[in-house]
Coordinates of C-alpha atoms in Angstrom, one line a residue:
M67 CA 105.7 102.4 87.1
S68 CA 102.5 104.3 86.7
A69 CA 99.3 103.2 88.6
L70 CA 96.6 101.6 86.5
R71 CA 92.9 102.3 86.7
A72 CA 91.5 99.7 89.1
F73 CA 87.8 100.7 89.6
S74 CA 85.2 102.6 87.8
E75 CA 83.5 105.4 89.8
D76 CA 80.6 103.1 90.7
E77 CA 83.0 100.2 91.6
A78 CA 85.0 102.5 93.8
K79 CA 81.8 103.4 95.7
R80 CA 80.9 99.8 96.1
A81 CA 84.4 99.0 97.3
K82 CA 84.1 101.5 100.0
L83 CA 80.7 100.2 101.1
F84 CA 81.8 96.5 101.1
L85 CA 85.0 97.5 102.9
A86 CA 83.1 99.3 105.6
T87 CA 80.8 96.2 105.9
Q88 CA 83.8 94.0 106.2
V89 CA 85.4 96.2 108.9
T90 CA 82.2 96.1 111.0
S91 CA 82.4 92.3 111.2
M92 CA 86.1 92.3 112.3
M93 CA 85.7 94.0 115.7
G94 CA 89.3 95.2 115.6
R95 CA 91.1 92.0 114.5
K96 CA 94.0 92.2 112.0
L97 CA 93.1 92.6 108.4
E98 CA 93.9 89.5 106.3
E99 CA 94.4 89.1 102.6
G100 CA 91.2 87.3 102.2
D101 CA 89.3 90.2 103.6
W102 CA 90.4 92.6 100.9
S103 CA 90.1 89.9 98.1
K104 CA 86.5 89.4 99.1
V105 CA 85.8 93.2 99.0
Y106 CA 87.6 93.6 95.7
C107 CA 85.6 90.8 94.0
Q108 CA 82.3 92.1 95.4
A109 CA 83.0 95.6 94.1
K110 CA 84.0 94.3 90.7
G111 CA 81.3 91.7 90.4
I112 CA 84.0 89.0 90.1
P113 CA 83.4 85.4 91.4
Q114 CA 85.4 84.9 94.6
A115 CA 88.0 82.1 94.2
G116 CA 89.5 82.7 97.6
W117 CA 92.8 84.2 98.4
S118 CA 96.0 82.1 98.0
N119 CA 99.5 82.6 99.2
L120 CA 100.8 80.3 96.4
H121 CA 98.7 81.3 93.4
I122 CA 97.6 84.5 91.7
D123 CA 94.6 85.9 93.6
V124 CA 92.1 87.0 90.9
I125 CA 91.7 85.5 87.5
H126 CA 88.7 86.8 85.5
N127 CA 88.2 87.5 81.8
G128 CA 91.9 88.0 81.1
L129 CA 92.6 89.9 84.3
G130 CA 95.4 88.4 86.5
L131 CA 95.8 90.2 89.8
E132 CA 98.1 89.4 92.7
M133 CA 97.1 91.2 95.9
K134 CA 99.8 92.6 98.3
L135 CA 98.8 94.1 101.6
L136 CA 101.0 96.2 103.8
R137 CA 100.2 97.5 107.3
I138 CA 101.5 101.0 107.9
A139 CA 102.4 101.2 111.6
Q140 CA 103.2 104.0 114.0
L141 CA 101.4 106.8 112.1
G142 CA 100.5 108.6 115.3
S143 CA 98.3 111.6 114.4
K144 CA 99.4 111.5 110.7
P145 CA 96.9 110.5 108.1
L146 CA 97.5 107.5 105.9
K147 CA 98.0 109.7 102.9
S148 CA 101.2 110.9 104.5
V149 CA 102.9 107.9 102.9
C150 CA 101.9 109.1 99.4
G151 CA 104.9 109.9 97.3
T152 CA 107.2 107.7 99.4
T153 CA 108.9 104.4 98.7
L154 CA 107.9 101.4 100.8
M155 CA 109.2 97.8 101.1
H156 CA 106.9 94.8 101.1
P157 CA 108.2 91.8 103.1
A158 CA 107.6 89.3 100.2
A159 CA 106.7 89.5 96.5
T160 CA 107.2 85.8 96.1
R161 CA 108.8 82.8 97.9
S162 CA 109.0 80.7 94.7
I163 CA 112.7 81.6 94.4
R164 CA 115.9 79.6 95.1
I165 CA 119.5 80.6 95.4
D166 CA 121.9 77.7 95.0
N167 CA 125.2 79.5 95.8
V168 CA 125.5 82.6 97.9
S169 CA 129.3 82.7 97.2
L170 CA 128.7 83.7 93.5
P171 CA 129.0 87.4 92.5
A172 CA 126.0 89.5 93.3
N173 CA 125.1 90.4 89.8
E174 CA 125.2 86.8 88.6
V175 CA 122.9 85.8 91.4
M176 CA 120.6 88.7 90.6
R177 CA 120.3 87.6 87.0
D178 CA 119.4 84.1 88.1
V179 CA 116.8 85.3 90.6
F180 CA 115.2 87.7 88.0
A181 CA 115.1 84.8 85.5
Q182 CA 113.2 82.7 88.0
Y183 CA 110.8 85.6 88.8
A184 CA 110.2 86.1 85.1
D185 CA 109.4 82.4 84.7
L186 CA 106.9 82.7 87.5
I187 CA 105.2 85.7 85.9
R188 CA 105.2 83.8 82.6
L189 CA 103.5 80.8 84.1
R190 CA 100.9 83.0 85.8
T191 CA 100.3 84.8 82.5
Q192 CA 99.8 81.5 80.7
K193 CA 97.2 80.4 83.3
V194 CA 95.3 83.7 82.8
Q195 CA 95.5 83.2 79.1
E196 CA 94.1 79.7 79.3
S197 CA 91.2 80.9 81.4
A198 CA 90.2 83.4 78.7
P199 CA 91.3 82.2 75.2
G200 CA 91.6 85.1 72.7
A201 CA 91.9 87.8 75.4
Q202 CA 95.1 89.7 76.0
P203 CA 96.2 88.9 79.6
D204 CA 96.2 92.0 81.8
M205 CA 98.7 91.1 84.6
R206 CA 98.7 93.4 87.6
T207 CA 99.9 93.7 91.2
G208 CA 97.4 95.4 93.6
W209 CA 98.8 97.2 96.7
L210 CA 96.6 97.8 99.7
L211 CA 97.9 99.9 102.5
W212 CA 96.1 99.9 105.8
E213 CA 96.6 101.0 109.4
D214 CA 95.8 99.3 112.7
T215 CA 92.5 101.0 113.5
L216 CA 91.1 100.0 110.1
T217 CA 89.9 103.5 109.5
E218 CA 91.9 104.5 106.4
F219 CA 93.0 102.5 103.3
L220 CA 94.9 103.2 100.1
Y221 CA 94.8 101.0 97.1
F222 CA 96.4 101.1 93.6
E223 CA 97.4 98.7 90.9
E224 CA 100.6 98.4 88.8
P225 CA 101.5 96.3 85.8
M226 CA 103.0 92.9 86.7
V227 CA 106.2 92.8 84.6
P228 CA 109.5 91.0 85.2
P229 CA 112.4 93.3 86.1
D230 CA 114.9 93.9 83.3
T231 CA 118.4 92.9 84.5
R232 CA 119.9 95.6 82.3
N233 CA 118.4 98.3 84.5
F234 CA 119.8 97.0 87.8
Y235 CA 122.9 96.1 89.7
A236 CA 123.3 94.1 92.9
E237 CA 125.5 93.9 96.0
W238 CA 125.7 91.4 98.8
H239 CA 124.8 92.7 102.3
T240 CA 125.6 90.8 105.5
T241 CA 123.8 91.6 108.7
P242 CA 126.0 90.8 111.7
P243 CA 124.6 88.6 114.5
R244 CA 122.6 90.3 117.2
G245 CA 121.9 88.5 120.4
A246 CA 120.3 85.1 119.6
R247 CA 120.0 86.1 115.9
K248 CA 122.6 84.6 113.5
A249 CA 124.3 86.6 110.8
S250 CA 122.3 86.8 107.6
K251 CA 123.1 87.6 104.0
S252 CA 120.9 89.4 101.6
L253 CA 121.1 90.4 97.9
W254 CA 120.4 94.2 97.6
V255 CA 119.4 95.2 94.1
Y256 CA 119.6 98.9 92.9
D257 CA 118.2 100.9 90.0
K258 CA 121.1 101.9 87.8
R259 CA 119.5 105.3 86.9
T260 CA 118.6 106.4 90.4
N261 CA 120.8 104.2 92.6
K262 CA 117.8 103.5 94.8
K263 CA 117.3 100.1 96.3
R264 CA 114.4 98.3 94.5
Y265 CA 114.7 94.7 95.8
S266 CA 116.1 92.8 98.7
V267 CA 116.4 89.1 98.3
T268 CA 116.8 87.2 101.6
T269 CA 118.8 84.0 101.9
S270 CA 117.9 82.9 105.4
A271 CA 114.6 82.0 107.0
G272 CA 113.2 81.3 103.6
I273 CA 114.3 82.9 100.3
K274 CA 112.0 85.6 99.2
I275 CA 112.0 88.7 97.0
Q276 CA 111.2 91.9 98.9
P277 CA 110.3 94.6 96.5
Y278 CA 110.4 98.4 97.0
F279 CA 107.4 100.2 95.5
D280 CA 106.4 103.8 95.1
V281 CA 103.1 105.0 96.5
P282 CA 101.4 107.4 94.0
A283 CA 100.8 111.0 94.9
P284 CA 97.4 111.8 96.5
S285 CA 96.4 113.6 93.3
D286 CA 96.9 110.5 91.2
P287 CA 93.4 109.5 89.8
N288 CA 94.3 105.8 90.0
L289 CA 95.1 105.9 93.8
Y290 CA 91.9 105.0 95.7
Y291 CA 91.4 106.3 99.2
F292 CA 88.8 104.8 101.5
R293 CA 87.8 106.0 104.9
V294 CA 85.3 103.6 106.5
Q295 CA 85.2 104.6 110.1
S296 CA 84.5 108.0 111.8
E297 CA 84.3 109.7 108.4
P298 CA 84.2 113.5 108.4
I299 CA 81.6 114.7 105.9
S300 CA 81.4 118.4 106.8
P301 CA 83.1 120.7 109.4
D302 CA 80.5 119.7 112.0
T303 CA 79.4 116.2 111.0
I304 CA 81.2 112.8 111.3
C305 CA 79.7 109.5 110.2
L306 CA 80.0 106.3 112.1
W307 CA 80.0 103.2 109.8
V308 CA 78.1 100.4 111.6
A309 CA 76.4 97.1 110.8
S310 CA 72.9 97.4 109.5
S311 CA 71.7 95.3 112.4
T312 CA 73.1 97.8 114.9
A313 CA 71.8 100.7 112.9
N314 CA 68.3 99.1 112.9
S315 CA 68.4 98.6 116.7
L316 CA 69.4 102.2 117.2
R317 CA 66.6 103.4 114.9
Q318 CA 64.1 101.3 116.8
R319 CA 65.4 102.6 120.1
L320 CA 65.7 106.3 119.1
G321 CA 63.0 106.5 116.4
S322 CA 65.4 108.0 113.9
L323 CA 69.0 108.0 112.8
D324 CA 69.0 111.8 112.2
R325 CA 72.2 113.4 113.2
D326 CA 70.7 115.6 116.0
V327 CA 68.7 112.7 117.4
V328 CA 71.6 110.3 117.7
S329 CA 74.0 113.1 118.9
S330 CA 71.5 114.1 121.6
A331 CA 71.2 110.5 122.7
I332 CA 75.0 110.2 123.0
M333 CA 75.3 113.4 125.1
E334 CA 72.4 112.3 127.4
V335 CA 73.6 108.8 128.0
L336 CA 77.2 109.7 128.6
S337 CA 76.1 112.0 131.3
R338 CA 75.1 108.9 133.3
E339 CA 77.3 106.1 134.5
R340 CA 79.2 104.3 131.8
P341 CA 78.2 100.7 131.2
S342 CA 80.5 97.7 130.7
T343 CA 81.7 96.5 127.3
A344 CA 78.9 95.1 125.1
T345 CA 78.8 91.7 123.6
P346 CA 79.2 91.9 119.8
A347 CA 76.1 91.3 117.8
P348 CA 75.9 89.4 114.5
V349 CA 76.5 91.5 111.4
E350 CA 73.7 91.6 108.8
D351 CA 73.8 93.0 105.3
L352 CA 75.7 96.2 104.4
A353 CA 77.2 98.8 106.6
V354 CA 75.2 102.0 107.3
P355 CA 76.7 105.5 107.9
I356 CA 75.2 107.3 110.9
P357 CA 75.9 111.1 111.1
L358 CA 76.9 112.7 114.4
S359 CA 77.9 116.1 115.5
T360 CA 81.6 116.6 116.0
D361 CA 81.0 117.2 119.7
A362 CA 79.0 114.0 120.1
H363 CA 81.6 112.1 118.2
A364 CA 84.4 113.4 120.4
R365 CA 82.4 112.4 123.5
L366 CA 81.8 108.9 122.1
L367 CA 85.5 108.4 121.3
N368 CA 86.4 109.3 124.9
A369 CA 83.6 107.4 126.6
W370 CA 84.7 103.8 126.2
E371 CA 87.6 101.6 125.2
A372 CA 86.4 100.5 121.7
V373 CA 88.0 98.9 118.7
S374 CA 85.8 100.3 116.0
D375 CA 82.7 102.4 115.1
E376 CA 80.6 99.2 115.3
H377 CA 81.9 98.5 118.8
R378 CA 81.1 102.1 119.9
A379 CA 77.6 101.8 118.4
Q380 CA 77.0 98.6 120.3
L381 CA 78.2 100.2 123.6
L382 CA 75.8 103.1 122.9
L383 CA 72.9 100.7 122.4
K384 CA 73.7 99.0 125.7
A385 CA 73.9 102.3 127.5
L386 CA 70.5 103.3 126.1
G387 CA 69.0 100.2 127.7

């Protein structure tokens, strides 16, 4: 499926700012669905209803959007965009599925599972329609990809449509027992045209549909890339994204947030004994980008064990005294 336009140019800029702000408050903790749902609604000017694992996440003026987040692990030195153009699997599209008999032929079970999935989408579409009478429901799935350091993010949206059984075939797959794990049986569903796996339906530890989805190419205008920590803005300048309270404290201490002023302060303070870890300060208002020279940024990265740009800025403040 082709990616849909999710943000206007201004909304995309706001999404980056609100995402950077959210990250400054997290201090390295794992990203949760509610974090992105909050950012999305702020960027779009949509009232926040709160994320739900049971119901569709965003309903507003005919838009029905279900958020799906996926952590991309073990990238090493590769950028997040290295997953562009690949196919990934999400651990769960929905858990509102049942399989009554795993002894039936695979294609028969697939048709029943897809019928249940179609009913679920129909009910969600009906709810969106009821919230905006007269509007044509715009049903979507939003995919957010993120990595452990919370530095880079990719986001795109696709139409939420039930799969057509005529385009797929299924096979049973049994995983043999391993150690304490019991044998498990899954329904693997393939695209007839490409023979690629598109769904895996588990039958143990809770029945759920696990979809395979295609990440758009980096040139796709409807793929949104956000870098909200240690952002290169020129060959010799990198921006830290920090909480406004931390930025204000640095400005008061140094007199300016000019790149050369902050970079010189980093070089000077790191020539002295390194201080202990700082206590996180409360976050206020929106995140602020602080430019540094690439040399100062490299020294800052190597100076302390830190979980984020915000944490590094707080350690710098403590070192400045």
